[in-house]
PDB file of C-alpha atoms in Angstrom:
ATOM      1  CA  MET L  18    -152.731  -0.323  16.656  1.00 45.00           C
ATOM      2  CA  LYS L  19    -151.577   0.812  20.085  1.00 52.00           C
ATOM      3  CA  TYR L  20    -148.048   1.151  18.780  1.00 61.00           C
ATOM      4  CA  ALA L  21    -149.124   3.390  15.887  1.00 63.00           C
ATOM      5  CA  PHE L  22    -151.245   5.466  18.228  1.00 75.00           C
ATOM      6  CA  GLN L  23    -148.444   5.878  20.777  1.00 82.00           C
ATOM      7  CA  GLU L  24    -146.042   6.826  18.006  1.00 85.00           C
ATOM      8  CA  VAL L  25    -148.426   9.621  16.960  1.00 83.00           C
ATOM      9  CA  VAL L  26    -148.940  10.824  20.544  1.00 83.00           C
ATOM     10  CA  ASP L  27    -145.168  11.054  21.001  1.00 86.00           C
ATOM     11  CA  GLU L  28    -144.752  12.908  17.727  1.00 88.00           C
ATOM     12  CA  VAL L  29    -147.498  15.438  18.508  1.00 88.00           C
ATOM     13  CA  SER L  30    -146.087  16.075  21.975  1.00 87.00           C
ATOM     14  CA  LYS L  31    -142.811  17.227  20.378  1.00 91.00           C
ATOM     15  CA  LEU L  32    -144.435  19.844  18.134  1.00 89.00           C
ATOM     16  CA  LYS L  33    -143.566  23.404  19.160  1.00 89.00           C
ATOM     17  CA  ASP L  34    -146.628  25.243  17.866  1.00 88.00           C
ATOM     18  CA  LEU L  35    -149.575  25.269  15.490  1.00 86.00           C
ATOM     19  CA  ASP L  36    -147.466  26.337  12.522  1.00 89.00           C
ATOM     20  CA  GLU L  37    -145.174  23.354  12.973  1.00 92.00           C
ATOM     21  CA  ALA L  38    -148.193  21.038  13.301  1.00 91.00           C
ATOM     22  CA  ILE L  39    -149.754  22.379  10.116  1.00 92.00           C
ATOM     23  CA  ALA L  40    -146.445  22.158   8.251  1.00 93.00           C
ATOM     24  CA  LEU L  41    -146.059  18.514   9.270  1.00 93.00           C
ATOM     25  CA  ALA L  42    -149.677  17.736   8.383  1.00 93.00           C
ATOM     26  CA  ALA L  43    -149.281  19.443   4.994  1.00 95.00           C
ATOM     27  CA  GLU L  44    -146.150  17.418   4.267  1.00 94.00           C
ATOM     28  CA  ARG L  45    -147.986  14.198   5.085  1.00 93.00           C
ATOM     29  CA  GLU L  46    -150.909  15.142   2.846  1.00 95.00           C
ATOM     30  CA  LYS L  47    -148.476  15.819  -0.028  1.00 96.00           C
ATOM     31  CA  GLU L  48    -146.748  12.472   0.535  1.00 95.00           C
ATOM     32  CA  ALA L  49    -150.071  10.641   0.641  1.00 94.00           C
ATOM     33  CA  ARG L  50    -151.242  12.323  -2.572  1.00 96.00           C
ATOM     34  CA  THR L  51    -147.993  11.355  -4.322  1.00 96.00           C
ATOM     35  CA  PHE L  52    -148.348   7.771  -3.048  1.00 94.00           C
ATOM     36  CA  TYR L  53    -151.919   7.467  -4.360  1.00 94.00           C
ATOM     37  CA  MET L  54    -151.085   9.049  -7.721  1.00 96.00           C
ATOM     38  CA  GLU L  55    -148.120   6.695  -8.199  1.00 94.00           C
ATOM     39  CA  LYS L  56    -150.275   3.685  -7.377  1.00 92.00           C
ATOM     40  CA  ALA L  57    -153.066   4.886  -9.701  1.00 93.00           C
ATOM     41  CA  ALA L  58    -150.527   5.166 -12.505  1.00 95.00           C
ATOM     42  CA  THR L  59    -149.167   1.661 -12.031  1.00 92.00           C
ATOM     43  CA  THR L  60    -152.275  -0.460 -11.465  1.00 89.00           C
ATOM     44  CA  ASP L  61    -154.213  -2.182 -14.226  1.00 86.00           C
ATOM     45  CA  SER L  62    -157.341  -2.474 -12.063  1.00 84.00           C
ATOM     46  CA  ILE L  63    -159.928   0.132 -13.015  1.00 87.00           C
ATOM     47  CA  GLN L  64    -161.442   0.004  -9.524  1.00 84.00           C
ATOM     48  CA  LEU L  65    -158.088   0.499  -7.796  1.00 87.00           C
ATOM     49  CA  LYS L  66    -157.161   3.248 -10.245  1.00 90.00           C
ATOM     50  CA  ASP L  67    -160.451   5.061  -9.462  1.00 89.00           C
ATOM     51  CA  LEU L  68    -160.002   4.504  -5.725  1.00 90.00           C
ATOM     52  CA  TYR L  69    -156.438   5.820  -5.711  1.00 92.00           C
ATOM     53  CA  LYS L  70    -157.333   8.849  -7.827  1.00 94.00           C
ATOM     54  CA  TYR L  71    -160.249   9.631  -5.521  1.00 91.00           C
ATOM     55  CA  LEU L  72    -158.004   9.407  -2.455  1.00 93.00           C
ATOM     56  CA  ALA L  73    -155.294  11.516  -4.145  1.00 95.00           C
ATOM     57  CA  ASP L  74    -157.894  14.207  -4.831  1.00 93.00           C
ATOM     58  CA  GLU L  75    -159.023  14.017  -1.203  1.00 92.00           C
ATOM     59  CA  GLU L  76    -155.455  14.489   0.029  1.00 94.00           C
ATOM     60  CA  ALA L  77    -155.131  17.559  -2.219  1.00 95.00           C
ATOM     61  CA  LYS L  78    -158.299  18.977  -0.618  1.00 92.00           C
ATOM     62  CA  HIS L  79    -156.886  18.369   2.847  1.00 93.00           C
ATOM     63  CA  LEU L  80    -153.726  20.219   1.886  1.00 94.00           C
ATOM     64  CA  HIS L  81    -155.823  23.135   0.667  1.00 93.00           C
ATOM     65  CA  TYR L  82    -157.817  23.139   3.938  1.00 92.00           C
ATOM     66  CA  LEU L  83    -154.596  23.160   5.964  1.00 93.00           C
ATOM     67  CA  GLU L  84    -153.126  26.024   3.967  1.00 93.00           C
ATOM     68  CA  GLU L  85    -156.331  28.035   4.184  1.00 91.00           C
ATOM     69  CA  TYR L  86    -156.582  27.495   7.932  1.00 90.00           C
ATOM     70  CA  ARG L  87    -152.906  28.389   8.371  1.00 91.00           C
ATOM     71  CA  ASP L  88    -153.431  31.651   6.501  1.00 92.00           C
ATOM     72  CA  THR L  89    -156.814  32.709   7.945  1.00 90.00           C
ATOM     73  CA  LYS L  90    -157.168  30.793  11.249  1.00 82.00           C
ATOM     74  CA  LYS L  91    -160.797  30.226  10.202  1.00 83.00           C
ATOM     75  CA  LEU L  92    -162.530  27.010   9.282  1.00 77.00           C
ATOM     76  CA  PRO L  93    -162.364  26.667   5.501  1.00 77.00           C
ATOM     77  CA  GLU L  94    -165.406  26.193   3.300  1.00 73.00           C
ATOM     78  CA  ILE L  95    -165.652  22.453   2.902  1.00 70.00           C
ATOM     79  CA  GLU L  96    -166.573  20.784  -0.345  1.00 62.00           C
ATOM     80  CA  ILE L  97    -167.910  17.298   0.209  1.00 58.00           C
ATOM     81  CA  GLN L  98    -168.398  15.235  -2.903  1.00 60.00           C
ATOM     82  CA  ILE L  99    -169.446  11.640  -2.998  1.00 54.00           C
ATOM     83  CA  PRO L 100    -168.284  10.022  -6.200  1.00 57.00           C
ATOM     84  CA  SER L 101    -171.379   9.311  -8.264  1.00 56.00           C
ATOM     85  CA  GLY L 102    -171.550   6.295 -10.482  1.00 54.00           C
ATOM     86  CA  GLN L 103    -168.146   5.182  -9.262  1.00 55.00           C
ATOM     87  CA  SER L 104    -167.706   1.723  -7.830  1.00 56.00           C
ATOM     88  CA  PHE L 105    -164.603   0.786  -5.915  1.00 58.00           C
ATOM     89  CA  THR L 106    -165.905  -2.758  -5.578  1.00 55.00           C
ATOM     90  CA  PRO L 107    -163.314  -5.096  -7.023  1.00 52.00           C
ATOM     91  CA  GLU L 108    -164.198  -7.234  -9.992  1.00 51.00           C
ATOM     92  CA  PHE L 109    -162.435 -10.540 -10.166  1.00 43.00           C
ATOM     93  CA  GLU L 110    -161.268 -12.299 -13.261  1.00 45.00           C
ATOM     94  CA  GLU L 111    -162.480 -15.829 -13.657  1.00 39.00           C
ATOM     95  CA  THR L 112    -159.756 -18.434 -13.771  1.00 39.00           C
ATOM     96  CA  GLU L 113    -159.911 -22.058 -14.791  1.00 39.00           C
ATOM     97  CA  THR L 114    -160.815 -23.016 -11.235  1.00 36.00           C
ATOM     98  CA  GLY L 115    -163.483 -20.314 -10.942  1.00 38.00           C
ATOM     99  CA  TYR L 116    -161.664 -18.471  -8.179  1.00 41.00           C
ATOM    100  CA  GLY L 117    -161.122 -14.754  -8.226  1.00 47.00           C
ATOM    101  CA  HIS L 118    -157.708 -13.290  -8.835  1.00 48.00           C
ATOM    102  CA  MET L 119    -155.993 -10.310  -7.286  1.00 48.00           C
ATOM    103  CA  GLU L 120    -152.321  -9.624  -6.950  1.00 49.00           C
ATOM    104  CA  LEU L 121    -150.920  -9.740  -3.440  1.00 45.00           C
ATOM    105  CA  GLY L 122    -149.117  -6.477  -4.176  1.00 74.00           C
ATOM    106  CA  ALA L 123    -152.407  -4.628  -4.653  1.00 77.00           C
ATOM    107  CA  ILE L 124    -153.719  -5.894  -1.325  1.00 80.00           C
ATOM    108  CA  GLY L 125    -150.498  -4.823   0.370  1.00 84.00           C
ATOM    109  CA  ILE L 126    -150.890  -1.331  -1.067  1.00 87.00           C
ATOM    110  CA  VAL L 127    -154.449  -1.125   0.249  1.00 88.00           C
ATOM    111  CA  ILE L 128    -153.266  -2.214   3.695  1.00 89.00           C
ATOM    112  CA  ALA L 129    -150.446   0.357   3.640  1.00 89.00           C
ATOM    113  CA  ALA L 130    -152.956   3.036   2.636  1.00 92.00           C
ATOM    114  CA  MET L 131    -155.252   1.979   5.496  1.00 93.00           C
ATOM    115  CA  ARG L 132    -152.385   2.313   7.946  1.00 91.00           C
ATOM    116  CA  HIS L 133    -151.579   5.787   6.646  1.00 91.00           C
ATOM    117  CA  GLU L 134    -155.199   6.914   6.932  1.00 94.00           C
ATOM    118  CA  ARG L 135    -155.521   5.574  10.488  1.00 94.00           C
ATOM    119  CA  LYS L 136    -152.274   7.214  11.621  1.00 93.00           C
ATOM    120  CA  SER L 137    -153.415  10.488  10.049  1.00 94.00           C
ATOM    121  CA  GLU L 138    -156.694  10.208  11.929  1.00 95.00           C
ATOM    122  CA  TYR L 139    -154.799   9.708  15.207  1.00 94.00           C
ATOM    123  CA  PHE L 140    -152.519  12.631  14.381  1.00 94.00           C
ATOM    124  CA  TYR L 141    -155.413  15.034  13.835  1.00 95.00           C
ATOM    125  CA  MET L 142    -157.277  13.773  16.923  1.00 95.00           C
ATOM    126  CA  GLU L 143    -154.206  14.401  19.062  1.00 93.00           C
ATOM    127  CA  LEU L 144    -153.927  17.925  17.661  1.00 94.00           C
ATOM    128  CA  ALA L 145    -157.624  18.443  18.439  1.00 94.00           C
ATOM    129  CA  LYS L 146    -157.091  17.300  22.042  1.00 93.00           C
ATOM    130  CA  LEU L 147    -154.292  19.802  22.500  1.00 91.00           C
ATOM    131  CA  SER L 148    -156.278  22.671  20.996  1.00 90.00           C
ATOM    132  CA  GLU L 149    -157.620  25.190  23.458  1.00 90.00           C
ATOM    133  CA  ASP L 150    -159.227  27.223  20.695  1.00 90.00           C
ATOM    134  CA  GLU L 151    -162.645  25.748  19.763  1.00 92.00           C
ATOM    135  CA  THR L 152    -162.315  26.593  16.053  1.00 90.00           C
ATOM    136  CA  ARG L 153    -158.929  24.897  15.869  1.00 91.00           C
ATOM    137  CA  LYS L 154    -160.284  21.877  17.732  1.00 92.00           C
ATOM    138  CA  LYS L 155    -163.197  21.555  15.279  1.00 92.00           C
ATOM    139  CA  PHE L 156    -160.832  21.935  12.324  1.00 92.00           C
ATOM    140  CA  PHE L 157    -158.595  19.082  13.438  1.00 94.00           C
ATOM    141  CA  GLU L 158    -161.598  16.916  14.367  1.00 95.00           C
ATOM    142  CA  MET L 159    -162.982  17.522  10.881  1.00 93.00           C
ATOM    143  CA  LEU L 160    -159.711  16.376   9.282  1.00 94.00           C
ATOM    144  CA  ALA L 161    -159.631  13.331  11.572  1.00 95.00           C
ATOM    145  CA  GLY L 162    -163.153  12.508  10.447  1.00 93.00           C
ATOM    146  CA  TYR L 163    -162.118  12.610   6.799  1.00 93.00           C
ATOM    147  CA  GLU L 164    -159.201  10.304   7.476  1.00 95.00           C
ATOM    148  CA  SER L 165    -161.568   7.920   9.269  1.00 94.00           C
ATOM    149  CA  ILE L 166    -163.897   7.922   6.239  1.00 93.00           C
ATOM    150  CA  HIS L 167    -160.955   7.127   3.960  1.00 93.00           C
ATOM    151  CA  TYR L 168    -159.903   4.288   6.257  1.00 94.00           C
ATOM    152  CA  ASP L 169    -163.440   2.897   6.181  1.00 91.00           C
ATOM    153  CA  LEU L 170    -163.540   3.144   2.395  1.00 90.00           C
ATOM    154  CA  LEU L 171    -160.309   1.196   2.086  1.00 91.00           C
ATOM    155  CA  ASP L 172    -161.464  -1.276   4.726  1.00 89.00           C
ATOM    156  CA  SER L 173    -164.720  -1.942   2.873  1.00 86.00           C
ATOM    157  CA  TYR L 174    -162.729  -2.487  -0.317  1.00 84.00           C
ATOM    158  CA  LEU L 175    -160.529  -4.988   1.485  1.00 84.00           C
ATOM    159  CA  GLU L 176    -163.589  -6.604   3.070  1.00 83.00           C
ATOM    160  CA  SER L 177    -165.189  -7.098  -0.335  1.00 78.00           C
ATOM    161  CA  ILE L 178    -162.066  -8.971  -1.404  1.00 71.00           C
ATOM    162  CA  THR L 179    -162.159 -11.124   1.717  1.00 66.00           C
ATOM    163  CA  ASP L 180    -165.879 -11.836   1.418  1.00 62.00           C
ATOM    164  CA  PHE L 181    -165.380 -12.989  -2.146  1.00 49.00           C
ATOM    165  CA  ARG L 182    -162.628 -15.381  -1.185  1.00 44.00           C
ATOM    166  CA  MET L 183    -164.584 -16.730   1.779  1.00 41.00           C
ATOM    167  CA  GLN L 184    -167.550 -17.521  -0.467  1.00 43.00           C
ATOM    168  CA  THR L 185    -165.522 -19.551  -2.945  1.00 41.00           C
TER     169      THR L 185
END
């Protein structure tokens, strides 16, 4: 993780101003949303589909927050919604041997998504550190917190897969 963190520190240090930082952050949020929507469209797993759609919606919210902050320089009104009745816990198909089944590709996608969320968290924390304005600092810390929550969500999904395999 040190490499990913250093990469982000170097990138943030090259930004000229707040507008450039927000433009880069907005581009990343768009890319992440596209990534999650593409994965939701191609998976057969209901849980993964729900997870990817949830994360795509979250990335769209982040983009909206960035645009609102860019335009007003005020903290946006935040809408926090916990998905009700939604379970991202994987369900495994029984095979002849009784072991669960999940495609390696799906796990790789979850790991890639985790890496993106962690790097985004680092990115926003670095922007917060460089912010002299308290409102701006809180804004970037808030976005970093959301990215951390997304990482934890993906991590718990991955952990549930690992726990299942360790119990078999």
